[in-house]
Coordinates of C-alpha atoms in Angstrom, one line a residue:
Chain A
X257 CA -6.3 -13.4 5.8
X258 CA -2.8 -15.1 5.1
X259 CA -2.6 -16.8 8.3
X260 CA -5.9 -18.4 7.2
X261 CA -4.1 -19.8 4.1
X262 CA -0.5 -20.3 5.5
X263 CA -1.8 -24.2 5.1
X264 CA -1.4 -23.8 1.4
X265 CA 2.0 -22.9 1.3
X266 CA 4.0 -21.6 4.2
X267 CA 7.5 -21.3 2.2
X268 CA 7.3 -17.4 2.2
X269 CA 4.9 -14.7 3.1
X270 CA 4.8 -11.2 1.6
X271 CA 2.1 -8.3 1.1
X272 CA 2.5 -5.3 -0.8
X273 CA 1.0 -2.0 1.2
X274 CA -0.6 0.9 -0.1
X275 CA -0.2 4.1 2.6
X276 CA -1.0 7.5 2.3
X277 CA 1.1 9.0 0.1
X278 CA 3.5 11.9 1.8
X279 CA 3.5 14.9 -1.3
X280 CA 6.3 15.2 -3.6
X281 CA 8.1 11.9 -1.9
X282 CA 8.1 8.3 -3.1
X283 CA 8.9 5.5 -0.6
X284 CA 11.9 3.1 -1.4
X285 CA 12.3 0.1 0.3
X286 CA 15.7 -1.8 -0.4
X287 CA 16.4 -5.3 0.9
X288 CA 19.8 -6.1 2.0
X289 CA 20.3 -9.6 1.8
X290 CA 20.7 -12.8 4.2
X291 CA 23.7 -11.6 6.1
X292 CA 24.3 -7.9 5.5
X293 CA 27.2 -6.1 5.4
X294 CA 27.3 -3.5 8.4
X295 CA 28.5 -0.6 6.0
X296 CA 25.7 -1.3 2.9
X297 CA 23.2 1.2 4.5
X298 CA 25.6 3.9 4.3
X299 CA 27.3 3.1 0.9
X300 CA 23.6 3.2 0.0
X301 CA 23.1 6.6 1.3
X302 CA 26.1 7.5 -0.6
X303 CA 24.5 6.4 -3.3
X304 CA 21.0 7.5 -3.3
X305 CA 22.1 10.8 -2.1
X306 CA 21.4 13.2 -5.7
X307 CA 17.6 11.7 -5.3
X308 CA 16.8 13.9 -2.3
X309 CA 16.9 10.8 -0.2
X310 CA 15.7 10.6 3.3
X311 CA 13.9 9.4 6.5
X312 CA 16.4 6.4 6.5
X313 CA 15.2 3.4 8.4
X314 CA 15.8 -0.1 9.2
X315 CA 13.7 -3.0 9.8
X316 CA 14.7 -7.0 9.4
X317 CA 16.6 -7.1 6.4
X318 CA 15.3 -3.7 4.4
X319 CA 16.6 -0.5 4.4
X320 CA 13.7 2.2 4.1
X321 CA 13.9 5.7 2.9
X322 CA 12.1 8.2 0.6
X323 CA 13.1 10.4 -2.8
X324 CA 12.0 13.4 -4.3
X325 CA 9.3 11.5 -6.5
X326 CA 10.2 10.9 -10.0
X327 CA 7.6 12.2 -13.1
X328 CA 4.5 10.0 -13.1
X329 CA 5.6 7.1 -15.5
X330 CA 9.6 7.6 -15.2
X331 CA 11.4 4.7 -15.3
X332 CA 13.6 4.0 -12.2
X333 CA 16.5 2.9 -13.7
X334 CA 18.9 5.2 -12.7
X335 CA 17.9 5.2 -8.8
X336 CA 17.5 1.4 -9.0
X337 CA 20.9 0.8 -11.2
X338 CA 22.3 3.5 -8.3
X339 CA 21.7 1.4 -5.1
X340 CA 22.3 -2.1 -6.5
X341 CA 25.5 -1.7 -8.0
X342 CA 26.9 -1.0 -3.6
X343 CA 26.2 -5.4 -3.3
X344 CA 25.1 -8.5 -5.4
X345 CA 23.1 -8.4 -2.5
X346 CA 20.8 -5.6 -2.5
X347 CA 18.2 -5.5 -4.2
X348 CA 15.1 -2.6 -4.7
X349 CA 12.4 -4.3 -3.7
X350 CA 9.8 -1.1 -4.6
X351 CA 9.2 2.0 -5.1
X352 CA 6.4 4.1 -5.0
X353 CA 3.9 7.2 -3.8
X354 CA 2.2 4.8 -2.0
X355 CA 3.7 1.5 -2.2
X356 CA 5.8 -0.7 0.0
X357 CA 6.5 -4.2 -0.5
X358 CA 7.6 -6.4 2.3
X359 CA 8.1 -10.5 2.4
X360 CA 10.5 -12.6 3.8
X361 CA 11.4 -16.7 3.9
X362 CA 9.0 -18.1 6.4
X363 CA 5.0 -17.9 7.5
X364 CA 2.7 -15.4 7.4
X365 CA 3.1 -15.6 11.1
X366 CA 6.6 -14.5 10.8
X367 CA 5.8 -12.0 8.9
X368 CA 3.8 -10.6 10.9
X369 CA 6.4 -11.0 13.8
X370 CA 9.5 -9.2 12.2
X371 CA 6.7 -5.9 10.2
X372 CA 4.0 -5.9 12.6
X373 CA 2.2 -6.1 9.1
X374 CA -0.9 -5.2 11.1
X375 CA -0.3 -2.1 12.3
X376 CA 0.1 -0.5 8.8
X377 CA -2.7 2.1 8.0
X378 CA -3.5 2.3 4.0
X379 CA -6.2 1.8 1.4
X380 CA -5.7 -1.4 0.2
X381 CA -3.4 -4.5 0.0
X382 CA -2.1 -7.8 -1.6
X383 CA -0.8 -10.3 0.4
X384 CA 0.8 -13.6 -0.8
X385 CA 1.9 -16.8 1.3
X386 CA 3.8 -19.4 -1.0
X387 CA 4.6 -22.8 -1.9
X388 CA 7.2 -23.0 -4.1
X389 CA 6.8 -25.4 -6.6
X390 CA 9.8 -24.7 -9.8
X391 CA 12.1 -22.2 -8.8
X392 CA 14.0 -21.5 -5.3
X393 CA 12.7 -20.5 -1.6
X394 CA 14.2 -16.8 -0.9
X395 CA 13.4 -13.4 -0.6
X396 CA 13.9 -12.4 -4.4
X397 CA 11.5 -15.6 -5.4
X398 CA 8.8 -14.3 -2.9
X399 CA 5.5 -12.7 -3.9
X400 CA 4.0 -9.7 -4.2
X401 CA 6.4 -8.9 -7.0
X402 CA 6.8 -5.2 -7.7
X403 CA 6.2 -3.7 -11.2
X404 CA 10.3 -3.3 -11.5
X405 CA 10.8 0.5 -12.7
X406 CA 6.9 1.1 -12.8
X407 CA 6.3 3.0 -9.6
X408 CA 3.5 1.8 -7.3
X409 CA 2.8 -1.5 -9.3
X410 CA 2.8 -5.1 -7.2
X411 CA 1.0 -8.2 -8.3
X412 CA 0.5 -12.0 -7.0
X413 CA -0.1 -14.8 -8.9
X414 CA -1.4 -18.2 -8.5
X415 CA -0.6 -20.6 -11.3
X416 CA 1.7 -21.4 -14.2
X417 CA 2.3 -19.0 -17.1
X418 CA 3.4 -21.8 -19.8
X419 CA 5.0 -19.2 -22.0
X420 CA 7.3 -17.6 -19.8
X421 CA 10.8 -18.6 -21.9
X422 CA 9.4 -17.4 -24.5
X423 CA 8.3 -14.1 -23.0
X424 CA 11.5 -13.8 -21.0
X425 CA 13.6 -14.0 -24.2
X426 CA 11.4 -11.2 -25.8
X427 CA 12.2 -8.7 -22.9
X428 CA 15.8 -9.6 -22.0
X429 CA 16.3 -9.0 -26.3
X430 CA 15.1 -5.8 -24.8
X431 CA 17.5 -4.8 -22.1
X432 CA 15.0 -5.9 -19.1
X433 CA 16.6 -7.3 -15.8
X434 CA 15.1 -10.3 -15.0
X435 CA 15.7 -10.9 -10.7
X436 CA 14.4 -14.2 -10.6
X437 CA 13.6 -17.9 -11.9
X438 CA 10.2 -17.1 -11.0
X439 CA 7.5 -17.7 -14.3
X440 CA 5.0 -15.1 -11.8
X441 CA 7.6 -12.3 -12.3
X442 CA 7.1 -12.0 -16.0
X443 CA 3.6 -10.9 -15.4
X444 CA 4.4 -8.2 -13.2
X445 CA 6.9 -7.0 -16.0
X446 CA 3.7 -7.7 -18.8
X447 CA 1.5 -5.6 -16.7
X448 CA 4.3 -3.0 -16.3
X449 CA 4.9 -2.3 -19.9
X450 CA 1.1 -2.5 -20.4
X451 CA 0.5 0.4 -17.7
X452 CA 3.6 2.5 -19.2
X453 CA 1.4 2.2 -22.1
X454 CA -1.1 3.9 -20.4
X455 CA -3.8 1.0 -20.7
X456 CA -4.6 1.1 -17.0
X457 CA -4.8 -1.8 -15.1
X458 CA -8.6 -3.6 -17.0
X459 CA -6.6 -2.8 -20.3
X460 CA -3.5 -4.3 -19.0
X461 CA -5.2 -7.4 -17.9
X462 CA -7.1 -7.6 -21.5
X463 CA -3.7 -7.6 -23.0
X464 CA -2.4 -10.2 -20.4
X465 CA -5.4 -12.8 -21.4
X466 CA -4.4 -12.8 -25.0
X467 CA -0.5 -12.9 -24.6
X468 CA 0.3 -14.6 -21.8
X469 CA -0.6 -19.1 -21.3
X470 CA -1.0 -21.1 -18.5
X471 CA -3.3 -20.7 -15.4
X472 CA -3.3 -17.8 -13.3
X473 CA -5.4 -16.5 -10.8
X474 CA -3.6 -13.3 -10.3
X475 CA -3.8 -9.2 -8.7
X476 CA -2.4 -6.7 -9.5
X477 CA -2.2 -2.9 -7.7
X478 CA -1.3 0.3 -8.5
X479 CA -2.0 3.5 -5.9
X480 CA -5.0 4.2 -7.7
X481 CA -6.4 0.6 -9.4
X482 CA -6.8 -3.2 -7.8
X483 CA -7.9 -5.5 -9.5
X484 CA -8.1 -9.4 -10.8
X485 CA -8.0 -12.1 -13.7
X486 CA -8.9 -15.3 -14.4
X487 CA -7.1 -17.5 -16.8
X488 CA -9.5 -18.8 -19.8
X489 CA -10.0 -22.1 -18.5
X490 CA -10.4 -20.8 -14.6
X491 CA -7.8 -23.2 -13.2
X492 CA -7.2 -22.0 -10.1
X493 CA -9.0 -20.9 -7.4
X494 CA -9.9 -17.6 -6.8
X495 CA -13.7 -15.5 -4.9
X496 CA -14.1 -12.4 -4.0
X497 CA -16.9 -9.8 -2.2
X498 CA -17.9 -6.5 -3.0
X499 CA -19.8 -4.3 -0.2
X500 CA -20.2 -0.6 0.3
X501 CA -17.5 -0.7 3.1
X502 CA -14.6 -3.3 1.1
X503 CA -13.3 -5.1 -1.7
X504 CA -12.1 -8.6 -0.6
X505 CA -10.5 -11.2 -3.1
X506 CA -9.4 -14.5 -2.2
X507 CA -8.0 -17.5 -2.8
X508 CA -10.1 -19.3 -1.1
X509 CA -13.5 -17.7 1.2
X510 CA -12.3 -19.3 4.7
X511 CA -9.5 -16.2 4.5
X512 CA -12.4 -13.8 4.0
X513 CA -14.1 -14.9 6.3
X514 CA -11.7 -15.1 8.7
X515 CA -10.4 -11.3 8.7
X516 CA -14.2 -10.0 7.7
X517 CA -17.2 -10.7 10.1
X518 CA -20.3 -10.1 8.6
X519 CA -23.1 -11.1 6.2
X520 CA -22.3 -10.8 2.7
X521 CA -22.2 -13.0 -0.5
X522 CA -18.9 -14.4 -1.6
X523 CA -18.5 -16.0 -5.3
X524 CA -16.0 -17.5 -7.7
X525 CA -15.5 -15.2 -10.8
X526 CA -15.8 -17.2 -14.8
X527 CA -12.8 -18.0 -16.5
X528 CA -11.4 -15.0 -17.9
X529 CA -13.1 -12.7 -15.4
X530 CA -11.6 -9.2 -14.9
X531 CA -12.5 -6.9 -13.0
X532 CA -11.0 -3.6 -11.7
X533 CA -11.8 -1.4 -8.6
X534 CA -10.8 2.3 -8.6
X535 CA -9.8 3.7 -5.5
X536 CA -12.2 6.9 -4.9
X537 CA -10.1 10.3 -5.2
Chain B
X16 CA -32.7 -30.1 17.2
X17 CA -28.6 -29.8 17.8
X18 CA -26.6 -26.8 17.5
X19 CA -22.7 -27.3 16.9
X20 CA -20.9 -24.7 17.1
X21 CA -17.8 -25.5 14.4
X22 CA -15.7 -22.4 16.3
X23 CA -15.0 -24.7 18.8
X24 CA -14.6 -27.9 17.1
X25 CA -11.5 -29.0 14.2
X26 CA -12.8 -30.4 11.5
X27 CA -12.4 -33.9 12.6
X28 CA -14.5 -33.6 15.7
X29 CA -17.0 -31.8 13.9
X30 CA -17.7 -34.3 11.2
X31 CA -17.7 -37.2 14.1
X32 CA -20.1 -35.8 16.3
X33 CA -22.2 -35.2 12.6
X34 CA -21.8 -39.0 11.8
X35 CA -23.0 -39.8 15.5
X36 CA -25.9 -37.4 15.5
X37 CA -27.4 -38.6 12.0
X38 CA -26.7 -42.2 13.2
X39 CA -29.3 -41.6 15.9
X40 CA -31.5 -40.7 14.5
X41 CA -31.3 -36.9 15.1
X42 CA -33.9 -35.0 13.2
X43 CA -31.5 -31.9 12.0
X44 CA -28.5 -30.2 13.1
X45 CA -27.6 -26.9 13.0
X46 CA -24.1 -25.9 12.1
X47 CA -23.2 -22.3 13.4
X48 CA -20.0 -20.8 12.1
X49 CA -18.9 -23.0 9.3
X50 CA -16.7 -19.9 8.7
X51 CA -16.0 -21.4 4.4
X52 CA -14.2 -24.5 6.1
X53 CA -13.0 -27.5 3.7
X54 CA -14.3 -31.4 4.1
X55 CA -17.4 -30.6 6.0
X56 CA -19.7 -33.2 6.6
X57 CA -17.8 -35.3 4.0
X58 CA -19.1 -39.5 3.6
X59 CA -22.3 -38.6 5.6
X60 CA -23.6 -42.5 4.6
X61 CA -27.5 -41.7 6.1
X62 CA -30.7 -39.8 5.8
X63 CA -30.9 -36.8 7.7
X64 CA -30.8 -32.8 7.9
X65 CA -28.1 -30.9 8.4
X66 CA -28.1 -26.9 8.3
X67 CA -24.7 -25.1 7.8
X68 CA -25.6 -21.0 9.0
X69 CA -22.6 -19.8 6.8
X70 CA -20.4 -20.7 4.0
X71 CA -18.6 -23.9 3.4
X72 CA -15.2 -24.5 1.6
X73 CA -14.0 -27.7 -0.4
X74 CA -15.7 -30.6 -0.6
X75 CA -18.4 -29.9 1.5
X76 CA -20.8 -33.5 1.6
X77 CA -18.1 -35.3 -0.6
X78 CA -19.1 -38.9 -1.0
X79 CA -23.0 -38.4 0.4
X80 CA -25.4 -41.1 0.5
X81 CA -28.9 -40.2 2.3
X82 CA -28.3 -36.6 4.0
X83 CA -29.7 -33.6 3.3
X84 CA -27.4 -30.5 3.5
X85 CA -28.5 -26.9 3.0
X86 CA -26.2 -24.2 3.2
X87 CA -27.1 -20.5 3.9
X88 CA -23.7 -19.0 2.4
X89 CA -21.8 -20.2 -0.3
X90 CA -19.8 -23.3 -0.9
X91 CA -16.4 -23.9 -2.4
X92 CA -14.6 -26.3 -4.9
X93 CA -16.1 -30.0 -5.2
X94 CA -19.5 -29.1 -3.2
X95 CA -21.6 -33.2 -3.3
X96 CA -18.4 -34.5 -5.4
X97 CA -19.1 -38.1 -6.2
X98 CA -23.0 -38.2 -4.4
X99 CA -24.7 -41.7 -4.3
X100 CA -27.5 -40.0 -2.8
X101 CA -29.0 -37.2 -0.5
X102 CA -30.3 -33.5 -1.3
X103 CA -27.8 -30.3 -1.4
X104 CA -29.7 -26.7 -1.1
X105 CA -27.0 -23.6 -1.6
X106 CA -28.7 -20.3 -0.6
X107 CA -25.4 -18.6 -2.1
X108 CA -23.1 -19.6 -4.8
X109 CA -21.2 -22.3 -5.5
X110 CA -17.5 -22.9 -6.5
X111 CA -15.7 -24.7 -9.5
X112 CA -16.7 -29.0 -9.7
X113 CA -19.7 -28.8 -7.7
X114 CA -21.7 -31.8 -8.5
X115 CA -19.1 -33.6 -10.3
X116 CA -19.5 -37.1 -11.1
X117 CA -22.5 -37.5 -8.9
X118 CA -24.3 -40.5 -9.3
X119 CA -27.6 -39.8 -7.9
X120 CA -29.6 -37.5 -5.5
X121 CA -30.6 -33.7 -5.8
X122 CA -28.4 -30.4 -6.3
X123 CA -29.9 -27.2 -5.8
X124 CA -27.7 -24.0 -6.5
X125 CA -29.6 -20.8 -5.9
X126 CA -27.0 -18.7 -7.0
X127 CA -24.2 -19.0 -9.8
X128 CA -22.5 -21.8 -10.2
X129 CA -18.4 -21.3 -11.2
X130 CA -16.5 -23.8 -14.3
X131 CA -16.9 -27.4 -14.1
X132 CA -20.5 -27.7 -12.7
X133 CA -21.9 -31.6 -13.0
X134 CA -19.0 -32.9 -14.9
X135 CA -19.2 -36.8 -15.5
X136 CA -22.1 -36.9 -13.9
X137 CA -23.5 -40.5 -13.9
X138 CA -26.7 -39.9 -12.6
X139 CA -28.9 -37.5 -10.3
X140 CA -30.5 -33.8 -10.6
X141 CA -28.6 -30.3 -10.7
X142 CA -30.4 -27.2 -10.3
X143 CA -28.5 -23.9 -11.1
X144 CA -30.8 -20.8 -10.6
X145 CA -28.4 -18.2 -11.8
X146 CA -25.3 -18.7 -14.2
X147 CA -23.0 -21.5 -14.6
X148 CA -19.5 -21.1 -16.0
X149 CA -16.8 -22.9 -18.4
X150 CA -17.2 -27.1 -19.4
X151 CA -20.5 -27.3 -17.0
X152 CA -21.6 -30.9 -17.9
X153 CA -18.3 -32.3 -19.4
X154 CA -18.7 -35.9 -20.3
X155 CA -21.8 -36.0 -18.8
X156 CA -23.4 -39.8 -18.7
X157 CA -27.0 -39.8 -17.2
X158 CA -28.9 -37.6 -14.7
X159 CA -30.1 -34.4 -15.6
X160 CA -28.4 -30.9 -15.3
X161 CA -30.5 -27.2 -15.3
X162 CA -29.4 -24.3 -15.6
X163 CA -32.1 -21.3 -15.1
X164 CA -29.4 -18.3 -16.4
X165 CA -26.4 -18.4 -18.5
X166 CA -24.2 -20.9 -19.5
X167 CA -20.3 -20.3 -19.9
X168 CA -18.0 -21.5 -22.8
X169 CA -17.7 -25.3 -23.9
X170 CA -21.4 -25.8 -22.4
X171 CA -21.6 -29.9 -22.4
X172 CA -18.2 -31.0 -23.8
X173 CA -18.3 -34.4 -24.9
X174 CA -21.3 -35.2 -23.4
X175 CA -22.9 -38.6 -23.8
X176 CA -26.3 -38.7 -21.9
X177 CA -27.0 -36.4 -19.4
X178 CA -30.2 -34.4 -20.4
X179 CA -29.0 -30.5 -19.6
X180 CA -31.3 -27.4 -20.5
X181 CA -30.1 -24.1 -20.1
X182 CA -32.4 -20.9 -19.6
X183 CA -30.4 -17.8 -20.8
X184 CA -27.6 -17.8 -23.6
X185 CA -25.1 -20.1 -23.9
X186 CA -21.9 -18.7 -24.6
X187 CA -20.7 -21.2 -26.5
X188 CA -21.4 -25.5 -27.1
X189 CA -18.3 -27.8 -25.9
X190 CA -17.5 -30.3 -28.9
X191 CA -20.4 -32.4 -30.2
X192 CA -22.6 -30.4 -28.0
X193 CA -25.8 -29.8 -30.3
X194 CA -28.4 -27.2 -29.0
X195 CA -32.1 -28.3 -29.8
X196 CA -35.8 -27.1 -28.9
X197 CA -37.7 -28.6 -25.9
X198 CA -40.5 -31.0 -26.7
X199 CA -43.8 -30.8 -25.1
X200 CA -43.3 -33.1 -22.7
X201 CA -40.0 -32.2 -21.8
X202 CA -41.2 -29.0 -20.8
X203 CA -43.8 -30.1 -18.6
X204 CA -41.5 -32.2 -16.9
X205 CA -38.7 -29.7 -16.7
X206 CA -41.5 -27.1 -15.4
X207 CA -42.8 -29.5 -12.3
X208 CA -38.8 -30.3 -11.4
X209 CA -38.3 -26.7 -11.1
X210 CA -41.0 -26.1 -9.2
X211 CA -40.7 -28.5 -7.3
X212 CA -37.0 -27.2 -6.2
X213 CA -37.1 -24.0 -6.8
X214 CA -39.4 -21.0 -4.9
X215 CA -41.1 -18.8 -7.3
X216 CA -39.1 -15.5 -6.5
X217 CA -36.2 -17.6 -7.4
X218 CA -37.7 -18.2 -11.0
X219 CA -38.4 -14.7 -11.5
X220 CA -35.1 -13.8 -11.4
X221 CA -34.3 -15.0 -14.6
X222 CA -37.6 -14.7 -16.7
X223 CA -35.9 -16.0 -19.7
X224 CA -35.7 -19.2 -17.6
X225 CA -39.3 -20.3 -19.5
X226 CA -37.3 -20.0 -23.1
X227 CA -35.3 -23.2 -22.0
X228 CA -33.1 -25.4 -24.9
X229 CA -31.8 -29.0 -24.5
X230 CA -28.6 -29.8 -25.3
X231 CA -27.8 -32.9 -26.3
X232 CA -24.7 -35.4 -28.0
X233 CA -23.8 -35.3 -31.6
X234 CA -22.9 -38.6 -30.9
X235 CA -20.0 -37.8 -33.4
X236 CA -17.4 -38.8 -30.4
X237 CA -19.6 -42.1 -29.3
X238 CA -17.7 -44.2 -31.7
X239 CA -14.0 -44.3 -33.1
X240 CA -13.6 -44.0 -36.5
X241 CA -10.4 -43.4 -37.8
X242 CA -11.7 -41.8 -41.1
X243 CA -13.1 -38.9 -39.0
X244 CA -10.1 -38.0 -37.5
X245 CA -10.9 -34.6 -38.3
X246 CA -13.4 -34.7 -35.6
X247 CA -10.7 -36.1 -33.2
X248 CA -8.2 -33.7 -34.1
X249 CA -10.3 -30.7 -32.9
X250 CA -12.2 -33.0 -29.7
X251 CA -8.7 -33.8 -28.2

């Protein structure tokens, strides 16, 4: 499906993957910057060494490993505060039961090149291909962005949320790290607070159509929830399909069609659609 | 007829050998695998029928004057944008700006149309048989703009003449947009256009579709007046 919209915006390429969860273990996936260090990976299993960390692995520029999972809801501060304070350059770029996040600078193409992306057996998916229009071209400013501290949460987003200072201000007055110049990350810290909440993901979105401006086309997923909204004035693009066998949501139908052969309806959701699939237990 | 294959062919080649085949004359043309593509068969400047078997994306028939186009899937942003002439059937759904600023020919939309349907139109027929979404009709000048199902918020926004109905509920008017009952003879004529584009299982879909209302300007916006700035405040 990215491939088929690399056209729009082949800056940087990313998806964020939902596996089968392994019990009592959450997946963390640590990026290590442009031009690593040789000794990060072990200062970081130094580091990450009280959380029960293992199954250490490397692949392009991440560092993968699990922990002993966290209580549902716990904030990750403490793991994530653990392994970023080793470099300015590492950064945790998820965690979850289920979730792993992986993008890099380039095409989908690439992408696929350094992950073999397509190999990857799970439930569900985001993926994101981007052209960069008001803040840099790098890993940290790549989509999906994770939930940061909310386990499991990634989100992509297609627009411009007009009240991101503002909204920025409110939650650095509150102690929250933000990684980026990147207006789309706010939203994945909006719909991270929501779900700590516990509004689930259709609440959370309710929520994010009153607070936050702008356009935005935008999913989010958790290990359980997928889902998407339309900004109030439906901006930007966005269609999707709903058949017994999948969920597909899109920016635009030619990437549907291109990964799904078949014969099934495809349409663009109203301004301020939302709508939520739950993932059957 | 000719079967094209769009698989095979970019999007250039494709519309060429379209331009060639409906300059001679060729009585229809298939399409197979459109696969939601953009620009399909945009500028297509004479009569003739042409059949996608699939979706289209953006701006599928851009610029038409004379064709015919029916398409068995959906289409995406801009479908007939800008029409002189010709006649557009959508089996599916359509996305945001179809029909926008068409001045003439036929748009039928069996399913639901997204925002933006038939803005600045200056002329021609749009057909919606399901819903249509956010500012449908916006500015509207002439032609005349149906929709069978429901209308989405800021129905007819500054509109100056186009004559829309809507079936179902409208969610909300645009500015000046003032809702009013059909007339006799309006209702005839709106009964034999539908008919005429519409077959009858499509109708029965939506059986409010026989309760229509005509919206129409409250030609508040027509003419500046600086004393009603109040008006302008809220329109701009």
């Amino acid at each position: 499906m990215l491939n088929a919209l690399a056209c729009r915006g082949p800056d940087s390429a990313g998806v964020a993957l939902y596996g089968s969860p392994q019990p009592g273990r959450m997946v963390v996936r640590v990026t290590l910057g442009e031009h690593p260090d040789a000794r990060i990976p072990a200062c970081i299993h130094a580091a990450v060494e009280s959380f029960g960390a293992s199954d250490f692995s490397e692949v392009g520029a991440y560092l993968r490993f699990t922990i002993a999972e966290q209580s549902p809801g716990a904030k990750l501060n403490g793991l994530i505060k653990a392994i970023e304070t080793v470099s300015p350059e590492v950064e945790v770029v998820s965690v979850g039961r289920a979730l792993e996040v992986v993008k890099q600078v380039g095409s989908p193409a690439n992408l696929e090149a350094t992950f073999s992306v397509s190999a990857f057996v799970g439930s569900h998916a985001l993926g994101h291909t981007r052209l960069s229009t008001e803040s840099k071209v790098d890993l940290s400013h790549s989509q999906p962005f994770w939930g940061h501290g909310y386990p499991d949460l990634a989100i992509v987003h297609n627009g411009h949320i007009t009240n991101y200072h503002q909204l920025r201000r409110r939650y650095e007055q509150r102690g929250v790290r933000f990684y980026t110049e990147n207006d789309s990350e706010v939203v994945a810290i909006y719909l991270a607070e929501c779900l700590e909440q516990g509004s689930g993901l259709l609440g959370a979105f309710e929520a994010m159509m009153k607070e936050l401006d702008g356009s935005f086309s935008c999913l989010a997923a958790t290990a359980s929830e997928m889902g998407f909204i339309k900004d109030p004035f439906a901006l930007k693009p966005l269609v999707f399909t709903e058949t017994d066998a999948f969920v597909a949501v899109a920016t635009e139908e030619v990437a549907i069609r291109a990964a799904l052969p078949g014969n099934y309806a495809v349409s663009e959701p109203q301004a301020r659609a939302a709508r939520v699939w739950t993932r059957p237990a | 007829m000719t079967q094209l294959n769009a698989a095979d062919l970019s999007t250039r080649e494709l519309n060429s050998r379209l331009r060639d085949l409906v300059a001679r004359d060729d009585a229809e043309i298939h399409v197979e695998n459109p696969g939601a593509r953009h620009n399909l068969a945009v500028a297509m400047l004479k009569s003739g029928k042409i059949r996608f078997r699939g979706s289209v994306g953006y701006y599928c028939g851009g610029l038409a004057d004379g064709i015919s186009i029916e398409i068995d899937g959906s289409a995406g942003w801009g479908l007939a944008e800008s029409m002189l002439g010709g006649t557009f059937r959508v089996h599916g759904n359509a996305g945001n700006g179809a029909a926008a600023a068409i001045r003439g020919g036929t748009v039928v939309i069996e399913g639901d149309a997204a925002a933006r349907l038939g803005v600045s139109m200056k002329g021609g027929t749009v057909i919606v048989a399901g819903d249509c979404g956010y500012m449908a009709g916006f500015m509207g000048q002439k032609g005349v703009l149906v929709v069978c199902g429901n209308a989405g918020d800021a129905f007819a926004d500054s509109l100056y003449a186009t004559e829309c109905y809507v079936g179902g509920e409208i969610k909300s008017l645009g500015t000046d947009a003032v809702a009013s009952e059909v007339t006799d003879e309006e209702a005839a004529a709106l009964e034999s256009l539908l008919a005429a584009n519409l077959a009858p299982e499509l109708r029965a879909l939506k059986p409010q579709a026989r309760r229509f209302r005509k919206v129409v300007a409250g030609r508040k916006l027509w003419n500046f007046d600086k004393r009603e700035w109040k008006i302008w405040r809220e329109a701009l």
